[in-house]
Amino acid sequence: MEIMVNGESREVADDLNVDALLEMLDLVGKRLAVEVNLEIIPRSTFAKHRFNAGDRIEIVHAIGGG
Amino acid sequence: MSNRSSEELLTIAGVEYRSRLLVGTGKYRDLAETKAAVEMSGAQIITVAIRRTNLGQNPNEPNLLDAIPLDRYTLLPNTAGCYNVEDAVRTCRLARELLDGHDLVKLEVLGDEQTLFPDIPATLEAAKILIDDGFKVMVYTNDDPIIAKRLEQMGCVAVMPLAAPIGSGLGIRNPYNILTIVENASVPIIVDAGVGTASDAAIAMELGCDGLLMNTAIAGAKQPVLMAEAMRKATEAGRAAYLAGRIPRKRYASASSPIDGTFF
């Protein structure tokens, strides 16, 4: 299925969950927050939250800013 | 008599801070410079921005939150770059999730790319939503005393009027408005944006502001770490001068040496 991750389209397995996506992107253990279709996905539910085709996912972190 | 300026603390949302200088972490050459300048500034509250994680490229690139000893600082996520209520609220909620429930945020809703002046109606609306959602909101606003009071009455934990446009370095453009805001306030007033050099910081503090938030003035200096030191000292000096109470301005001289006992 196709999902959008940080504005880029990606082809992924149908049963992909948040943990697996982070592993795929080499982001395991990083301090970040995940939003799917404007809803925040709590870290505690990363393992069980599965994506649906067309989901718009944002993965964000803190950077320098004023 | 004891030195009052070193004892009195800045209280924001019930937490006490020794430093009255808050600094941003943007625009530095690298993380090492960020860390050194932030340390030198003596700041205890530092702002961060929330942005998309880079995918694919340099996944092991050091991150700001890894570079900075988090136990020494209170992080203040900002909503920089947000031009509407939805983006600002969304950014704060993501920041809260990112920082494990941390609810102190810096709200700014910008109105225009050229001036980066705040969009006040949108700022008021976003502040209400965030306060109702349990956030402790430090709010960027213009130097309008009426709006500053309104934001305080809504429940913002600190009101942060600009001194001049963000990143402009123009200094305190309207000291009388800042003074009016300070005189009427019962939450901390922190001048946010526009400071260019140490004397600007001192002027803001001499007006009675409770603190200062700056980024570009330090990060954009030729020697950021040295400027961080200058800003720390100016903030402290300005605060001490405010507490000490300056002499009134007079048009004519008054001699410092006694007239009595002259022999000529």
PDB file of N, CA and C in Angstrom, chain B residues 65-137:
ATOM      1  N   LEU B  65      18.871  17.623  20.858  1.00  0.00           N
ATOM      2  CA  LEU B  65      18.531  17.113  22.190  1.00  0.00           C
ATOM      3  C   LEU B  65      19.566  16.121  22.715  1.00  0.00           C
ATOM      4  N   ASP B  66      20.390  15.578  21.813  1.00  0.00           N
ATOM      5  CA  ASP B  66      21.482  14.710  22.274  1.00  0.00           C
ATOM      6  C   ASP B  66      22.689  15.556  22.654  1.00  0.00           C
ATOM      7  N   ALA B  67      22.842  16.697  21.991  1.00  0.00           N
ATOM      8  CA  ALA B  67      24.034  17.530  22.184  1.00  0.00           C
ATOM      9  C   ALA B  67      23.957  18.363  23.461  1.00  0.00           C
ATOM     10  N   ILE B  68      22.746  18.675  23.876  1.00  0.00           N
ATOM     11  CA  ILE B  68      22.579  19.591  25.011  1.00  0.00           C
ATOM     12  C   ILE B  68      22.164  18.810  26.256  1.00  0.00           C
ATOM     13  N   PRO B  69      22.842  19.044  27.374  1.00  0.00           N
ATOM     14  CA  PRO B  69      22.480  18.310  28.597  1.00  0.00           C
ATOM     15  C   PRO B  69      21.094  18.734  29.091  1.00  0.00           C
ATOM     16  N   LEU B  70      20.117  17.893  28.811  1.00  0.00           N
ATOM     17  CA  LEU B  70      18.716  18.273  29.023  1.00  0.00           C
ATOM     18  C   LEU B  70      18.352  18.480  30.486  1.00  0.00           C
ATOM     19  N   ASP B  71      19.114  17.861  31.374  1.00  0.00           N
ATOM     20  CA  ASP B  71      18.788  18.000  32.794  1.00  0.00           C
ATOM     21  C   ASP B  71      19.128  19.400  33.303  1.00  0.00           C
ATOM     22  N   ARG B  72      19.922  20.139  32.534  1.00  0.00           N
ATOM     23  CA  ARG B  72      20.319  21.481  32.981  1.00  0.00           C
ATOM     24  C   ARG B  72      19.396  22.573  32.463  1.00  0.00           C
ATOM     25  N   TYR B  73      18.535  22.242  31.548  1.00  0.00           N
ATOM     26  CA  TYR B  73      17.724  23.281  30.912  1.00  0.00           C
ATOM     27  C   TYR B  73      16.240  22.932  30.926  1.00  0.00           C
ATOM     28  N   THR B  74      15.425  23.981  30.938  1.00  0.00           N
ATOM     29  CA  THR B  74      14.008  23.820  30.663  1.00  0.00           C
ATOM     30  C   THR B  74      13.828  24.108  29.181  1.00  0.00           C
ATOM     31  N   LEU B  75      13.302  23.137  28.458  1.00  0.00           N
ATOM     32  CA  LEU B  75      13.098  23.337  27.023  1.00  0.00           C
ATOM     33  C   LEU B  75      11.799  24.094  26.794  1.00  0.00           C
ATOM     34  N   LEU B  76      11.864  25.013  25.861  1.00  0.00           N
ATOM     35  CA  LEU B  76      10.687  25.797  25.520  1.00  0.00           C
ATOM     36  C   LEU B  76      10.416  25.627  24.021  1.00  0.00           C
ATOM     37  N   PRO B  77       9.581  24.647  23.671  1.00  0.00           N
ATOM     38  CA  PRO B  77       9.274  24.470  22.248  1.00  0.00           C
ATOM     39  C   PRO B  77       8.503  25.676  21.732  1.00  0.00           C
ATOM     40  N   ASN B  78       8.850  26.134  20.548  1.00  0.00           N
ATOM     41  CA  ASN B  78       8.147  27.287  19.998  1.00  0.00           C
ATOM     42  C   ASN B  78       7.296  26.893  18.790  1.00  0.00           C
ATOM     43  N   THR B  79       6.475  27.834  18.379  1.00  0.00           N
ATOM     44  CA  THR B  79       5.639  27.578  17.197  1.00  0.00           C
ATOM     45  C   THR B  79       6.114  28.468  16.049  1.00  0.00           C
ATOM     46  N   ALA B  80       7.403  28.722  16.022  1.00  0.00           N
ATOM     47  CA  ALA B  80       7.984  29.554  14.965  1.00  0.00           C
ATOM     48  C   ALA B  80       7.586  29.009  13.592  1.00  0.00           C
ATOM     49  N   GLY B  81       7.304  29.920  12.701  1.00  0.00           N
ATOM     50  CA  GLY B  81       6.935  29.512  11.345  1.00  0.00           C
ATOM     51  C   GLY B  81       5.453  29.229  11.177  1.00  0.00           C
ATOM     52  N   CYS B  82       4.681  29.325  12.264  1.00  0.00           N
ATOM     53  CA  CYS B  82       3.236  29.067  12.160  1.00  0.00           C
ATOM     54  C   CYS B  82       2.511  30.377  11.841  1.00  0.00           C
ATOM     55  N   TYR B  83       1.683  30.320  10.809  1.00  0.00           N
ATOM     56  CA  TYR B  83       0.933  31.508  10.377  1.00  0.00           C
ATOM     57  C   TYR B  83      -0.567  31.357  10.611  1.00  0.00           C
ATOM     58  N   ASN B  84      -0.964  30.278  11.283  1.00  0.00           N
ATOM     59  CA  ASN B  84      -2.387  30.153  11.607  1.00  0.00           C
ATOM     60  C   ASN B  84      -2.556  29.361  12.905  1.00  0.00           C
ATOM     61  N   VAL B  85      -3.772  29.432  13.441  1.00  0.00           N
ATOM     62  CA  VAL B  85      -4.077  28.823  14.731  1.00  0.00           C
ATOM     63  C   VAL B  85      -3.834  27.314  14.703  1.00  0.00           C
ATOM     64  N   GLU B  86      -4.295  26.665  13.642  1.00  0.00           N
ATOM     65  CA  GLU B  86      -4.224  25.203  13.567  1.00  0.00           C
ATOM     66  C   GLU B  86      -2.776  24.717  13.633  1.00  0.00           C
ATOM     67  N   ASP B  87      -1.904  25.343  12.840  1.00  0.00           N
ATOM     68  CA  ASP B  87      -0.504  24.904  12.823  1.00  0.00           C
ATOM     69  C   ASP B  87       0.151  25.116  14.183  1.00  0.00           C
ATOM     70  N   ALA B  88      -0.174  26.234  14.830  1.00  0.00           N
ATOM     71  CA  ALA B  88       0.446  26.540  16.124  1.00  0.00           C
ATOM     72  C   ALA B  88      -0.007  25.537  17.185  1.00  0.00           C
ATOM     73  N   VAL B  89      -1.292  25.236  17.215  1.00  0.00           N
ATOM     74  CA  VAL B  89      -1.822  24.299  18.205  1.00  0.00           C
ATOM     75  C   VAL B  89      -1.267  22.892  17.944  1.00  0.00           C
ATOM     76  N   ARG B  90      -1.233  22.525  16.687  1.00  0.00           N
ATOM     77  CA  ARG B  90      -0.719  21.211  16.296  1.00  0.00           C
ATOM     78  C   ARG B  90       0.757  21.069  16.704  1.00  0.00           C
ATOM     79  N   THR B  91       1.524  22.118  16.473  1.00  0.00           N
ATOM     80  CA  THR B  91       2.946  22.090  16.827  1.00  0.00           C
ATOM     81  C   THR B  91       3.124  21.910  18.332  1.00  0.00           C
ATOM     82  N   CYS B  92       2.331  22.609  19.121  1.00  0.00           N
ATOM     83  CA  CYS B  92       2.445  22.488  20.582  1.00  0.00           C
ATOM     84  C   CYS B  92       2.082  21.076  21.048  1.00  0.00           C
ATOM     85  N   ARG B  93       1.061  20.506  20.435  1.00  0.00           N
ATOM     86  CA  ARG B  93       0.655  19.148  20.843  1.00  0.00           C
ATOM     87  C   ARG B  93       1.720  18.129  20.474  1.00  0.00           C
ATOM     88  N   LEU B  94       2.339  18.299  19.315  1.00  0.00           N
ATOM     89  CA  LEU B  94       3.434  17.388  18.929  1.00  0.00           C
ATOM     90  C   LEU B  94       4.625  17.557  19.872  1.00  0.00           C
ATOM     91  N   ALA B  95       4.890  18.810  20.254  1.00  0.00           N
ATOM     92  CA  ALA B  95       6.010  19.069  21.165  1.00  0.00           C
ATOM     93  C   ALA B  95       5.760  18.399  22.511  1.00  0.00           C
ATOM     94  N   ARG B  96       4.525  18.456  22.967  1.00  0.00           N
ATOM     95  CA  ARG B  96       4.195  17.848  24.259  1.00  0.00           C
ATOM     96  C   ARG B  96       4.400  16.329  24.209  1.00  0.00           C
ATOM     97  N   GLU B  97       4.023  15.735  23.087  1.00  0.00           N
ATOM     98  CA  GLU B  97       4.232  14.296  22.929  1.00  0.00           C
ATOM     99  C   GLU B  97       5.729  13.983  22.843  1.00  0.00           C
ATOM    100  N   LEU B  98       6.432  14.790  22.065  1.00  0.00           N
ATOM    101  CA  LEU B  98       7.875  14.604  21.868  1.00  0.00           C
ATOM    102  C   LEU B  98       8.636  14.699  23.185  1.00  0.00           C
ATOM    103  N   LEU B  99       8.206  15.624  24.045  1.00  0.00           N
ATOM    104  CA  LEU B  99       8.942  15.891  25.283  1.00  0.00           C
ATOM    105  C   LEU B  99       8.246  15.280  26.502  1.00  0.00           C
ATOM    106  N   ASP B 100       7.555  14.192  26.284  1.00  0.00           N
ATOM    107  CA  ASP B 100       6.976  13.400  27.378  1.00  0.00           C
ATOM    108  C   ASP B 100       6.043  14.189  28.286  1.00  0.00           C
ATOM    109  N   GLY B 101       5.144  14.944  27.698  1.00  0.00           N
ATOM    110  CA  GLY B 101       4.127  15.622  28.491  1.00  0.00           C
ATOM    111  C   GLY B 101       4.493  17.018  28.956  1.00  0.00           C
ATOM    112  N   HIS B 102       5.679  17.465  28.583  1.00  0.00           N
ATOM    113  CA  HIS B 102       6.142  18.818  28.910  1.00  0.00           C
ATOM    114  C   HIS B 102       5.135  19.845  28.346  1.00  0.00           C
ATOM    115  N   ASP B 103       4.619  20.723  29.212  1.00  0.00           N
ATOM    116  CA  ASP B 103       3.502  21.555  28.755  1.00  0.00           C
ATOM    117  C   ASP B 103       3.802  23.056  28.685  1.00  0.00           C
ATOM    118  N   LEU B 104       5.066  23.442  28.884  1.00  0.00           N
ATOM    119  CA  LEU B 104       5.441  24.853  28.745  1.00  0.00           C
ATOM    120  C   LEU B 104       5.804  25.113  27.287  1.00  0.00           C
ATOM    121  N   VAL B 105       5.112  26.042  26.664  1.00  0.00           N
ATOM    122  CA  VAL B 105       5.369  26.305  25.236  1.00  0.00           C
ATOM    123  C   VAL B 105       5.470  27.809  24.982  1.00  0.00           C
ATOM    124  N   LYS B 106       6.172  28.124  23.910  1.00  0.00           N
ATOM    125  CA  LYS B 106       6.196  29.506  23.437  1.00  0.00           C
ATOM    126  C   LYS B 106       5.304  29.599  22.209  1.00  0.00           C
ATOM    127  N   LEU B 107       4.209  30.338  22.369  1.00  0.00           N
ATOM    128  CA  LEU B 107       3.268  30.500  21.260  1.00  0.00           C
ATOM    129  C   LEU B 107       3.617  31.737  20.450  1.00  0.00           C
ATOM    130  N   GLU B 108       3.785  31.539  19.166  1.00  0.00           N
ATOM    131  CA  GLU B 108       3.847  32.684  18.269  1.00  0.00           C
ATOM    132  C   GLU B 108       3.059  32.327  17.037  1.00  0.00           C
ATOM    133  N   VAL B 109       2.130  33.190  16.671  1.00  0.00           N
ATOM    134  CA  VAL B 109       1.401  33.027  15.415  1.00  0.00           C
ATOM    135  C   VAL B 109       1.735  34.256  14.593  1.00  0.00           C
ATOM    136  N   LEU B 110       2.430  34.030  13.501  1.00  0.00           N
ATOM    137  CA  LEU B 110       2.956  35.137  12.721  1.00  0.00           C
ATOM    138  C   LEU B 110       1.939  35.618  11.693  1.00  0.00           C
ATOM    139  N   GLY B 111       2.052  36.914  11.379  1.00  0.00           N
ATOM    140  CA  GLY B 111       1.068  37.490  10.474  1.00  0.00           C
ATOM    141  C   GLY B 111       1.605  37.773   9.088  1.00  0.00           C
ATOM    142  N   ASP B 112       2.936  37.824   8.968  1.00  0.00           N
ATOM    143  CA  ASP B 112       3.482  38.356   7.731  1.00  0.00           C
ATOM    144  C   ASP B 112       4.969  38.002   7.670  1.00  0.00           C
ATOM    145  N   GLU B 113       5.408  37.545   6.503  1.00  0.00           N
ATOM    146  CA  GLU B 113       6.786  37.055   6.396  1.00  0.00           C
ATOM    147  C   GLU B 113       7.821  38.167   6.429  1.00  0.00           C
ATOM    148  N   GLN B 114       7.431  39.343   6.016  1.00  0.00           N
ATOM    149  CA  GLN B 114       8.407  40.428   5.951  1.00  0.00           C
ATOM    150  C   GLN B 114       8.717  40.984   7.340  1.00  0.00           C
ATOM    151  N   THR B 115       7.687  41.130   8.162  1.00  0.00           N
ATOM    152  CA  THR B 115       7.881  41.730   9.485  1.00  0.00           C
ATOM    153  C   THR B 115       7.944  40.685  10.596  1.00  0.00           C
ATOM    154  N   LEU B 116       7.378  39.512  10.341  1.00  0.00           N
ATOM    155  CA  LEU B 116       7.196  38.483  11.378  1.00  0.00           C
ATOM    156  C   LEU B 116       6.456  39.044  12.599  1.00  0.00           C
ATOM    157  N   PHE B 117       5.685  40.081  12.367  1.00  0.00           N
ATOM    158  CA  PHE B 117       4.835  40.586  13.447  1.00  0.00           C
ATOM    159  C   PHE B 117       3.772  39.545  13.767  1.00  0.00           C
ATOM    160  N   PRO B 118       3.317  39.524  15.019  1.00  0.00           N
ATOM    161  CA  PRO B 118       2.305  38.536  15.388  1.00  0.00           C
ATOM    162  C   PRO B 118       0.935  38.851  14.782  1.00  0.00           C
ATOM    163  N   ASP B 119       0.205  37.798  14.441  1.00  0.00           N
ATOM    164  CA  ASP B 119      -1.204  37.925  14.062  1.00  0.00           C
ATOM    165  C   ASP B 119      -1.981  37.858  15.381  1.00  0.00           C
ATOM    166  N   ILE B 120      -2.429  39.008  15.855  1.00  0.00           N
ATOM    167  CA  ILE B 120      -2.995  39.063  17.209  1.00  0.00           C
ATOM    168  C   ILE B 120      -4.321  38.296  17.352  1.00  0.00           C
ATOM    169  N   PRO B 121      -5.281  38.482  16.433  1.00  0.00           N
ATOM    170  CA  PRO B 121      -6.508  37.680  16.586  1.00  0.00           C
ATOM    171  C   PRO B 121      -6.210  36.182  16.629  1.00  0.00           C
ATOM    172  N   ALA B 122      -5.291  35.718  15.768  1.00  0.00           N
ATOM    173  CA  ALA B 122      -4.960  34.284  15.748  1.00  0.00           C
ATOM    174  C   ALA B 122      -4.198  33.889  17.013  1.00  0.00           C
ATOM    175  N   THR B 123      -3.363  34.790  17.517  1.00  0.00           N
ATOM    176  CA  THR B 123      -2.614  34.509  18.748  1.00  0.00           C
ATOM    177  C   THR B 123      -3.581  34.331  19.919  1.00  0.00           C
ATOM    178  N   LEU B 124      -4.574  35.220  20.006  1.00  0.00           N
ATOM    179  CA  LEU B 124      -5.565  35.128  21.089  1.00  0.00           C
ATOM    180  C   LEU B 124      -6.344  33.814  20.994  1.00  0.00           C
ATOM    181  N   GLU B 125      -6.706  33.458  19.792  1.00  0.00           N
ATOM    182  CA  GLU B 125      -7.497  32.233  19.595  1.00  0.00           C
ATOM    183  C   GLU B 125      -6.666  30.995  19.948  1.00  0.00           C
ATOM    184  N   ALA B 126      -5.429  30.964  19.473  1.00  0.00           N
ATOM    185  CA  ALA B 126      -4.563  29.809  19.755  1.00  0.00           C
ATOM    186  C   ALA B 126      -4.255  29.722  21.249  1.00  0.00           C
ATOM    187  N   ALA B 127      -4.029  30.877  21.878  1.00  0.00           N
ATOM    188  CA  ALA B 127      -3.728  30.882  23.316  1.00  0.00           C
ATOM    189  C   ALA B 127      -4.887  30.263  24.096  1.00  0.00           C
ATOM    190  N   LYS B 128      -6.105  30.613  23.711  1.00  0.00           N
ATOM    191  CA  LYS B 128      -7.283  30.079  24.415  1.00  0.00           C
ATOM    192  C   LYS B 128      -7.353  28.560  24.288  1.00  0.00           C
ATOM    193  N   ILE B 129      -7.169  28.071  23.066  1.00  0.00           N
ATOM    194  CA  ILE B 129      -7.237  26.622  22.828  1.00  0.00           C
ATOM    195  C   ILE B 129      -6.159  25.908  23.652  1.00  0.00           C
ATOM    196  N   LEU B 130      -4.952  26.464  23.628  1.00  0.00           N
ATOM    197  CA  LEU B 130      -3.833  25.796  24.315  1.00  0.00           C
ATOM    198  C   LEU B 130      -4.013  25.825  25.832  1.00  0.00           C
ATOM    199  N   ILE B 131      -4.466  26.953  26.358  1.00  0.00           N
ATOM    200  CA  ILE B 131      -4.665  27.059  27.809  1.00  0.00           C
ATOM    201  C   ILE B 131      -5.761  26.079  28.239  1.00  0.00           C
ATOM    202  N   ASP B 132      -6.841  26.026  27.458  1.00  0.00           N
ATOM    203  CA  ASP B 132      -7.928  25.085  27.763  1.00  0.00           C
ATOM    204  C   ASP B 132      -7.442  23.635  27.700  1.00  0.00           C
ATOM    205  N   ASP B 133      -6.418  23.403  26.887  1.00  0.00           N
ATOM    206  CA  ASP B 133      -5.881  22.052  26.725  1.00  0.00           C
ATOM    207  C   ASP B 133      -4.769  21.758  27.748  1.00  0.00           C
ATOM    208  N   GLY B 134      -4.565  22.670  28.690  1.00  0.00           N
ATOM    209  CA  GLY B 134      -3.616  22.397  29.776  1.00  0.00           C
ATOM    210  C   GLY B 134      -2.205  22.888  29.557  1.00  0.00           C
ATOM    211  N   PHE B 135      -1.974  23.588  28.465  1.00  0.00           N
ATOM    212  CA  PHE B 135      -0.622  24.108  28.228  1.00  0.00           C
ATOM    213  C   PHE B 135      -0.350  25.331  29.097  1.00  0.00           C
ATOM    214  N   LYS B 136       0.925  25.510  29.420  1.00  0.00           N
ATOM    215  CA  LYS B 136       1.376  26.749  30.046  1.00  0.00           C
ATOM    216  C   LYS B 136       1.977  27.582  28.923  1.00  0.00           C
ATOM    217  N   VAL B 137       1.320  28.674  28.621  1.00  0.00           N
ATOM    218  CA  VAL B 137       1.646  29.410  27.406  1.00  0.00           C
ATOM    219  C   VAL B 137       2.436  30.679  27.700  1.00  0.00           C
TER     220      VAL B 137
END
